[in-house]
Amino acid sequence: MKKINLITVMAFVFLLSHSMKAQTETKIGAFLAYGTEIENIGIGGNAEFPIIEKLTISPSFIFYFPKEETGIKINWFEVNANANYYFLEEDGIDVYGLAGLNYSSVKVKYDDRLGLGDFSASDGRFGLNIGAGANFNLSGNITPFAELKYVIIDGGQLVIAAGVKFNI
């Protein structure tokens, strides 16, 4: 039984490493994003790890700039774990669809100015991502990209992002 398990694991590792050679390189990147629910700009970081031909795993993080409205401060960030499927690779543009998981955290703080007392609350929610993006393959190790995704969560949020990825 141990031999069968060892052979199975070795075969899986061989197939995975063989399929990785046919893929694009691993990339890390930075971007600016705009969220329609928070109505604010954020900065983010992402990575892209090839799994099999045309499929990558792409984790990302977005921190939206703190926002203050009538004495209420809002802090919002999100963590994403997406899978990107490349369905069109033509003329230096690679178009992909994405789907994945989202975790969003919001903290609201009210600083009392009227003698009513201070108040703060925070909440974290899990949701789903669905969207599309495109990499613009220029010569060199830098790849500009743009992405549009919808986060299916309470209230929902459309996120528009653009930035660059670096081959490593």
mmCIF file of N, CA, C and O in Angstrom, residues 24-100:
data_model
loop_
_atom_site.group_PDB
_atom_site.id
_atom_site.type_symbol
_atom_site.label_atom_id
_atom_site.label_comp_id
_atom_site.label_asym_id
_atom_site.label_seq_id
_atom_site.Cartn_x
_atom_site.Cartn_y
_atom_site.Cartn_z
ATOM 1 N N THR A 24 2.782 30.261 -18.214
ATOM 2 C CA THR A 24 3.454 31.535 -18.065
ATOM 3 C C THR A 24 4.198 31.528 -16.734
ATOM 4 O O THR A 24 3.993 30.657 -15.900
ATOM 5 N N GLU A 25 5.004 32.525 -16.543
ATOM 6 C CA GLU A 25 5.771 32.607 -15.306
ATOM 7 C C GLU A 25 4.894 33.083 -14.152
ATOM 8 O O GLU A 25 3.849 33.677 -14.351
ATOM 9 N N THR A 26 5.365 32.843 -12.951
ATOM 10 C CA THR A 26 4.711 33.382 -11.771
ATOM 11 C C THR A 26 4.882 34.890 -11.785
ATOM 12 O O THR A 26 5.934 35.407 -12.149
ATOM 13 N N LYS A 27 3.814 35.606 -11.390
ATOM 14 C CA LYS A 27 3.841 37.064 -11.415
ATOM 15 C C LYS A 27 3.376 37.622 -10.078
ATOM 16 O O LYS A 27 2.552 37.016 -9.400
ATOM 17 N N ILE A 28 3.922 38.774 -9.710
ATOM 18 C CA ILE A 28 3.414 39.544 -8.577
ATOM 19 C C ILE A 28 3.127 40.948 -9.091
ATOM 20 O O ILE A 28 3.750 41.396 -10.063
ATOM 21 N N GLY A 29 2.159 41.619 -8.453
ATOM 22 C CA GLY A 29 1.809 42.921 -8.980
ATOM 23 C C GLY A 29 1.246 43.866 -7.949
ATOM 24 O O GLY A 29 1.020 43.505 -6.787
ATOM 25 N N ALA A 30 1.005 45.076 -8.408
ATOM 26 C CA ALA A 30 0.399 46.128 -7.595
ATOM 27 C C ALA A 30 -0.617 46.850 -8.464
ATOM 28 O O ALA A 30 -0.464 46.910 -9.688
ATOM 29 N N PHE A 31 -1.654 47.382 -7.827
ATOM 30 C CA PHE A 31 -2.704 48.014 -8.608
ATOM 31 C C PHE A 31 -3.482 49.029 -7.780
ATOM 32 O O PHE A 31 -3.394 49.058 -6.560
ATOM 33 N N LEU A 32 -4.248 49.845 -8.488
ATOM 34 C CA LEU A 32 -5.225 50.743 -7.888
ATOM 35 C C LEU A 32 -6.597 50.172 -8.185
ATOM 36 O O LEU A 32 -6.817 49.600 -9.260
ATOM 37 N N ALA A 33 -7.524 50.318 -7.248
ATOM 38 C CA ALA A 33 -8.872 49.773 -7.426
ATOM 39 C C ALA A 33 -9.892 50.811 -6.967
ATOM 40 O O ALA A 33 -9.598 51.674 -6.132
ATOM 41 N N TYR A 34 -11.089 50.692 -7.503
ATOM 42 C CA TYR A 34 -12.204 51.517 -7.078
ATOM 43 C C TYR A 34 -13.366 50.600 -6.735
ATOM 44 O O TYR A 34 -13.745 49.751 -7.546
ATOM 45 N N GLY A 35 -13.933 50.753 -5.543
ATOM 46 C CA GLY A 35 -15.071 49.949 -5.105
ATOM 47 C C GLY A 35 -16.339 50.792 -5.112
ATOM 48 O O GLY A 35 -16.355 51.890 -4.554
ATOM 49 N N THR A 36 -17.407 50.282 -5.739
ATOM 50 C CA THR A 36 -18.632 51.069 -5.869
ATOM 51 C C THR A 36 -19.447 51.137 -4.580
ATOM 52 O O THR A 36 -20.192 52.089 -4.386
ATOM 53 N N GLU A 37 -19.318 50.156 -3.699
ATOM 54 C CA GLU A 37 -20.075 50.195 -2.448
ATOM 55 C C GLU A 37 -19.449 51.184 -1.462
ATOM 56 O O GLU A 37 -20.142 51.974 -0.843
ATOM 57 N N ILE A 38 -18.148 51.135 -1.322
ATOM 58 C CA ILE A 38 -17.464 52.088 -0.441
ATOM 59 C C ILE A 38 -17.283 53.441 -1.130
ATOM 60 O O ILE A 38 -17.078 54.450 -0.479
ATOM 61 N N GLU A 39 -17.365 53.455 -2.446
ATOM 62 C CA GLU A 39 -17.183 54.666 -3.241
ATOM 63 C C GLU A 39 -15.855 55.335 -2.939
ATOM 64 O O GLU A 39 -15.771 56.527 -2.645
ATOM 65 N N ASN A 40 -14.790 54.511 -3.042
ATOM 66 C CA ASN A 40 -13.466 55.019 -2.721
ATOM 67 C C ASN A 40 -12.402 54.229 -3.476
ATOM 68 O O ASN A 40 -12.644 53.103 -3.926
ATOM 69 N N ILE A 41 -11.215 54.824 -3.550
ATOM 70 C CA ILE A 41 -10.068 54.199 -4.208
ATOM 71 C C ILE A 41 -9.262 53.429 -3.176
ATOM 72 O O ILE A 41 -9.170 53.824 -2.018
ATOM 73 N N GLY A 42 -8.666 52.333 -3.632
ATOM 74 C CA GLY A 42 -7.797 51.548 -2.773
ATOM 75 C C GLY A 42 -6.543 51.133 -3.508
ATOM 76 O O GLY A 42 -6.447 51.267 -4.733
ATOM 77 N N ILE A 43 -5.573 50.637 -2.748
ATOM 78 C CA ILE A 43 -4.353 50.091 -3.335
ATOM 79 C C ILE A 43 -4.330 48.604 -3.033
ATOM 80 O O ILE A 43 -4.881 48.149 -2.023
ATOM 81 N N GLY A 44 -3.700 47.863 -3.925
ATOM 82 C CA GLY A 44 -3.697 46.420 -3.731
ATOM 83 C C GLY A 44 -2.447 45.753 -4.246
ATOM 84 O O GLY A 44 -1.643 46.346 -4.962
ATOM 85 N N GLY A 45 -2.342 44.493 -3.879
ATOM 86 C CA GLY A 45 -1.269 43.639 -4.351
ATOM 87 C C GLY A 45 -1.860 42.309 -4.759
ATOM 88 O O GLY A 45 -2.876 41.876 -4.216
ATOM 89 N N ASN A 46 -1.256 41.689 -5.765
ATOM 90 C CA ASN A 46 -1.735 40.385 -6.199
ATOM 91 C C ASN A 46 -0.563 39.525 -6.662
ATOM 92 O O ASN A 46 0.561 39.994 -6.794
ATOM 93 N N ALA A 47 -0.869 38.280 -6.894
ATOM 94 C CA ALA A 47 0.100 37.325 -7.427
ATOM 95 C C ALA A 47 -0.653 36.421 -8.389
ATOM 96 O O ALA A 47 -1.888 36.362 -8.377
ATOM 97 N N GLU A 48 0.103 35.734 -9.229
ATOM 98 C CA GLU A 48 -0.504 34.811 -10.177
ATOM 99 C C GLU A 48 0.398 33.595 -10.289
ATOM 100 O O GLU A 48 1.558 33.724 -10.669
ATOM 101 N N PHE A 49 -0.148 32.447 -9.910
ATOM 102 C CA PHE A 49 0.610 31.199 -9.926
ATOM 103 C C PHE A 49 0.002 30.243 -10.944
ATOM 104 O O PHE A 49 -1.161 29.853 -10.794
ATOM 105 N N PRO A 50 0.762 29.865 -11.975
ATOM 106 C CA PRO A 50 0.227 28.926 -12.962
ATOM 107 C C PRO A 50 0.003 27.545 -12.349
ATOM 108 O O PRO A 50 0.823 27.067 -11.566
ATOM 109 N N ILE A 51 -1.123 26.931 -12.699
ATOM 110 C CA ILE A 51 -1.452 25.598 -12.201
ATOM 111 C C ILE A 51 -1.388 24.593 -13.353
ATOM 112 O O ILE A 51 -0.603 23.660 -13.319
ATOM 113 N N ILE A 52 -2.235 24.778 -14.328
ATOM 114 C CA ILE A 52 -2.207 23.987 -15.552
ATOM 115 C C ILE A 52 -2.380 24.958 -16.711
ATOM 116 O O ILE A 52 -2.621 26.147 -16.505
ATOM 117 N N GLU A 53 -2.285 24.463 -17.925
ATOM 118 C CA GLU A 53 -2.407 25.334 -19.087
ATOM 119 C C GLU A 53 -3.704 26.132 -19.020
ATOM 120 O O GLU A 53 -4.775 25.569 -18.809
ATOM 121 N N LYS A 54 -3.583 27.438 -19.156
ATOM 122 C CA LYS A 54 -4.685 28.400 -19.171
ATOM 123 C C LYS A 54 -5.350 28.650 -17.823
ATOM 124 O O LYS A 54 -6.329 29.363 -17.731
ATOM 125 N N LEU A 55 -4.836 28.072 -16.733
ATOM 126 C CA LEU A 55 -5.456 28.245 -15.424
ATOM 127 C C LEU A 55 -4.408 28.696 -14.406
ATOM 128 O O LEU A 55 -3.352 28.085 -14.281
ATOM 129 N N THR A 56 -4.726 29.776 -13.685
ATOM 130 C CA THR A 56 -3.835 30.272 -12.634
ATOM 131 C C THR A 56 -4.633 30.506 -11.358
ATOM 132 O O THR A 56 -5.842 30.707 -11.392
ATOM 133 N N ILE A 57 -3.933 30.481 -10.250
ATOM 134 C CA ILE A 57 -4.496 30.871 -8.958
ATOM 135 C C ILE A 57 -3.986 32.286 -8.695
ATOM 136 O O ILE A 57 -2.796 32.564 -8.846
ATOM 137 N N SER A 58 -4.889 33.177 -8.284
ATOM 138 C CA SER A 58 -4.515 34.579 -8.141
ATOM 139 C C SER A 58 -5.043 35.171 -6.826
ATOM 140 O O SER A 58 -6.148 35.705 -6.776
ATOM 141 N N PRO A 59 -4.254 35.101 -5.750
ATOM 142 C CA PRO A 59 -4.654 35.767 -4.510
ATOM 143 C C PRO A 59 -4.412 37.268 -4.622
ATOM 144 O O PRO A 59 -3.521 37.713 -5.347
ATOM 145 N N SER A 60 -5.233 38.043 -3.915
ATOM 146 C CA SER A 60 -5.030 39.494 -3.911
ATOM 147 C C SER A 60 -5.536 40.099 -2.609
ATOM 148 O O SER A 60 -6.298 39.476 -1.873
ATOM 149 N N PHE A 61 -5.103 41.323 -2.371
ATOM 150 C CA PHE A 61 -5.477 42.086 -1.180
ATOM 151 C C PHE A 61 -5.721 43.521 -1.617
ATOM 152 O O PHE A 61 -4.938 44.080 -2.396
ATOM 153 N N ILE A 62 -6.823 44.122 -1.155
ATOM 154 C CA ILE A 62 -7.103 45.528 -1.446
ATOM 155 C C ILE A 62 -7.376 46.251 -0.130
ATOM 156 O O ILE A 62 -8.196 45.812 0.667
ATOM 157 N N PHE A 63 -6.669 47.350 0.073
ATOM 158 C CA PHE A 63 -6.903 48.229 1.211
ATOM 159 C C PHE A 63 -7.455 49.531 0.662
ATOM 160 O O PHE A 63 -6.764 50.253 -0.064
ATOM 161 N N TYR A 64 -8.705 49.831 0.987
ATOM 162 C CA TYR A 64 -9.322 51.074 0.544
ATOM 163 C C TYR A 64 -8.902 52.198 1.484
ATOM 164 O O TYR A 64 -8.848 52.000 2.699
ATOM 165 N N PHE A 65 -8.607 53.355 0.916
ATOM 166 C CA PHE A 65 -8.181 54.482 1.735
ATOM 167 C C PHE A 65 -9.276 54.822 2.744
ATOM 168 O O PHE A 65 -10.456 54.801 2.410
ATOM 169 N N PRO A 66 -8.887 55.132 3.992
ATOM 170 C CA PRO A 66 -9.894 55.490 4.996
ATOM 171 C C PRO A 66 -10.735 56.668 4.520
ATOM 172 O O PRO A 66 -10.249 57.567 3.839
ATOM 173 N N LYS A 67 -11.976 56.618 4.914
ATOM 174 C CA LYS A 67 -12.942 57.609 4.444
ATOM 175 C C LYS A 67 -13.665 58.185 5.654
ATOM 176 O O LYS A 67 -13.967 57.459 6.597
ATOM 177 N N GLU A 68 -13.945 59.485 5.616
ATOM 178 C CA GLU A 68 -14.685 60.103 6.709
ATOM 179 C C GLU A 68 -15.839 60.904 6.132
ATOM 180 O O GLU A 68 -15.663 61.712 5.220
ATOM 181 N N GLU A 69 -17.031 60.646 6.673
ATOM 182 C CA GLU A 69 -18.230 61.368 6.258
ATOM 183 C C GLU A 69 -19.000 61.774 7.509
ATOM 184 O O GLU A 69 -19.401 60.920 8.293
ATOM 185 N N THR A 70 -19.219 63.031 7.684
ATOM 186 C CA THR A 70 -19.963 63.605 8.817
ATOM 187 C C THR A 70 -19.582 62.978 10.165
ATOM 188 O O THR A 70 -20.435 62.525 10.916
ATOM 189 N N GLY A 71 -18.282 62.909 10.431
ATOM 190 C CA GLY A 71 -17.807 62.400 11.711
ATOM 191 C C GLY A 71 -17.698 60.885 11.797
ATOM 192 O O GLY A 71 -17.272 60.354 12.813
ATOM 193 N N ILE A 72 -18.074 60.170 10.746
ATOM 194 C CA ILE A 72 -17.993 58.705 10.731
ATOM 195 C C ILE A 72 -16.788 58.299 9.887
ATOM 196 O O ILE A 72 -16.698 58.669 8.716
ATOM 197 N N LYS A 73 -15.870 57.536 10.499
ATOM 198 C CA LYS A 73 -14.676 57.048 9.793
ATOM 199 C C LYS A 73 -14.922 55.614 9.345
ATOM 200 O O LYS A 73 -15.381 54.783 10.136
ATOM 201 N N ILE A 74 -14.584 55.322 8.093
ATOM 202 C CA ILE A 74 -14.787 53.981 7.533
ATOM 203 C C ILE A 74 -13.454 53.439 7.058
ATOM 204 O O ILE A 74 -12.754 54.088 6.282
ATOM 205 N N ASN A 75 -13.101 52.231 7.521
ATOM 206 C CA ASN A 75 -11.927 51.492 7.051
ATOM 207 C C ASN A 75 -12.421 50.188 6.440
ATOM 208 O O ASN A 75 -13.227 49.477 7.050
ATOM 209 N N TRP A 76 -11.919 49.849 5.249
ATOM 210 C CA TRP A 76 -12.411 48.682 4.518
ATOM 211 C C TRP A 76 -11.227 48.008 3.834
ATOM 212 O O TRP A 76 -10.403 48.668 3.203
ATOM 213 N N PHE A 77 -11.141 46.691 3.962
ATOM 214 C CA PHE A 77 -10.165 45.934 3.172
ATOM 215 C C PHE A 77 -10.810 44.637 2.727
ATOM 216 O O PHE A 77 -11.818 44.195 3.277
ATOM 217 N N GLU A 78 -10.208 44.022 1.700
ATOM 218 C CA GLU A 78 -10.702 42.733 1.227
ATOM 219 C C GLU A 78 -9.540 41.841 0.824
ATOM 220 O O GLU A 78 -8.497 42.312 0.375
ATOM 221 N N VAL A 79 -9.738 40.549 1.043
ATOM 222 C CA VAL A 79 -8.785 39.520 0.667
ATOM 223 C C VAL A 79 -9.508 38.591 -0.310
ATOM 224 O O VAL A 79 -10.654 38.203 -0.062
ATOM 225 N N ASN A 80 -8.842 38.264 -1.417
ATOM 226 C CA ASN A 80 -9.464 37.454 -2.464
ATOM 227 C C ASN A 80 -8.605 36.247 -2.806
ATOM 228 O O ASN A 80 -7.378 36.320 -2.782
ATOM 229 N N ALA A 81 -9.255 35.163 -3.155
ATOM 230 C CA ALA A 81 -8.591 33.959 -3.654
ATOM 231 C C ALA A 81 -9.330 33.562 -4.925
ATOM 232 O O ALA A 81 -10.407 32.968 -4.872
ATOM 233 N N ASN A 82 -8.766 33.943 -6.074
ATOM 234 C CA ASN A 82 -9.427 33.726 -7.355
ATOM 235 C C ASN A 82 -8.701 32.693 -8.200
ATOM 236 O O ASN A 82 -7.500 32.483 -8.056
ATOM 237 N N ALA A 83 -9.448 32.115 -9.122
ATOM 238 C CA ALA A 83 -8.887 31.291 -10.185
ATOM 239 C C ALA A 83 -9.139 32.043 -11.484
ATOM 240 O O ALA A 83 -10.257 32.503 -11.734
ATOM 241 N N ASN A 84 -8.092 32.201 -12.291
ATOM 242 C CA ASN A 84 -8.207 32.880 -13.578
ATOM 243 C C ASN A 84 -8.096 31.844 -14.694
ATOM 244 O O ASN A 84 -7.143 31.065 -14.715
ATOM 245 N N TYR A 85 -9.055 31.852 -15.617
ATOM 246 C CA TYR A 85 -9.006 30.957 -16.773
ATOM 247 C C TYR A 85 -8.813 31.803 -18.026
ATOM 248 O O TYR A 85 -9.659 32.628 -18.366
ATOM 249 N N TYR A 86 -7.674 31.607 -18.711
ATOM 250 C CA TYR A 86 -7.359 32.360 -19.925
ATOM 251 C C TYR A 86 -8.053 31.712 -21.115
ATOM 252 O O TYR A 86 -7.738 30.596 -21.502
ATOM 253 N N PHE A 87 -9.008 32.431 -21.694
ATOM 254 C CA PHE A 87 -9.748 31.866 -22.817
ATOM 255 C C PHE A 87 -9.418 32.537 -24.138
ATOM 256 O O PHE A 87 -9.827 32.059 -25.191
ATOM 257 N N LEU A 88 -8.646 33.616 -24.126
ATOM 258 C CA LEU A 88 -8.253 34.284 -25.358
ATOM 259 C C LEU A 88 -6.841 34.816 -25.206
ATOM 260 O O LEU A 88 -6.568 35.577 -24.272
ATOM 261 N N GLU A 89 -5.959 34.400 -26.090
ATOM 262 C CA GLU A 89 -4.572 34.864 -26.065
ATOM 263 C C GLU A 89 -4.204 35.266 -27.485
ATOM 264 O O GLU A 89 -3.805 34.436 -28.284
ATOM 265 N N GLU A 90 -4.355 36.561 -27.789
ATOM 266 C CA GLU A 90 -4.128 37.054 -29.141
ATOM 267 C C GLU A 90 -3.480 38.414 -29.145
ATOM 268 O O GLU A 90 -3.823 39.275 -28.338
ATOM 269 N N ASP A 91 -2.568 38.641 -30.091
ATOM 270 C CA ASP A 91 -1.973 39.955 -30.353
ATOM 271 C C ASP A 91 -1.525 40.695 -29.094
ATOM 272 O O ASP A 91 -1.799 41.879 -28.925
ATOM 273 N N GLY A 92 -0.875 40.015 -28.192
ATOM 274 C CA GLY A 92 -0.342 40.643 -27.000
ATOM 275 C C GLY A 92 -1.359 40.919 -25.908
ATOM 276 O O GLY A 92 -1.048 41.561 -24.919
ATOM 277 N N ILE A 93 -2.587 40.440 -26.074
ATOM 278 C CA ILE A 93 -3.616 40.613 -25.042
ATOM 279 C C ILE A 93 -4.106 39.238 -24.614
ATOM 280 O O ILE A 93 -4.521 38.440 -25.436
ATOM 281 N N ASP A 94 -4.043 38.980 -23.320
ATOM 282 C CA ASP A 94 -4.543 37.728 -22.750
ATOM 283 C C ASP A 94 -5.778 38.052 -21.922
ATOM 284 O O ASP A 94 -5.689 38.761 -20.922
ATOM 285 N N VAL A 95 -6.938 37.534 -22.338
ATOM 286 C CA VAL A 95 -8.198 37.807 -21.654
ATOM 287 C C VAL A 95 -8.560 36.600 -20.793
ATOM 288 O O VAL A 95 -8.456 35.458 -21.243
ATOM 289 N N TYR A 96 -8.993 36.859 -19.568
ATOM 290 C CA TYR A 96 -9.341 35.778 -18.658
ATOM 291 C C TYR A 96 -10.646 36.063 -17.936
ATOM 292 O O TYR A 96 -11.030 37.200 -17.730
ATOM 293 N N GLY A 97 -11.311 34.995 -17.559
ATOM 294 C CA GLY A 97 -12.446 35.068 -16.662
ATOM 295 C C GLY A 97 -11.960 34.704 -15.280
ATOM 296 O O GLY A 97 -10.988 33.961 -15.131
ATOM 297 N N LEU A 98 -12.606 35.232 -14.255
ATOM 298 C CA LEU A 98 -12.176 34.902 -12.897
ATOM 299 C C LEU A 98 -13.373 34.548 -12.031
ATOM 300 O O LEU A 98 -14.483 35.023 -12.247
ATOM 301 N N ALA A 99 -13.115 33.691 -11.085
ATOM 302 C CA ALA A 99 -14.107 33.314 -10.080
ATOM 303 C C ALA A 99 -13.336 32.981 -8.809
ATOM 304 O O ALA A 99 -12.210 32.476 -8.877
ATOM 305 N N GLY A 100 -13.935 33.251 -7.656
ATOM 306 C CA GLY A 100 -13.226 32.950 -6.427
ATOM 307 C C GLY A 100 -13.960 33.384 -5.186
ATOM 308 O O GLY A 100 -15.145 33.728 -5.220
#
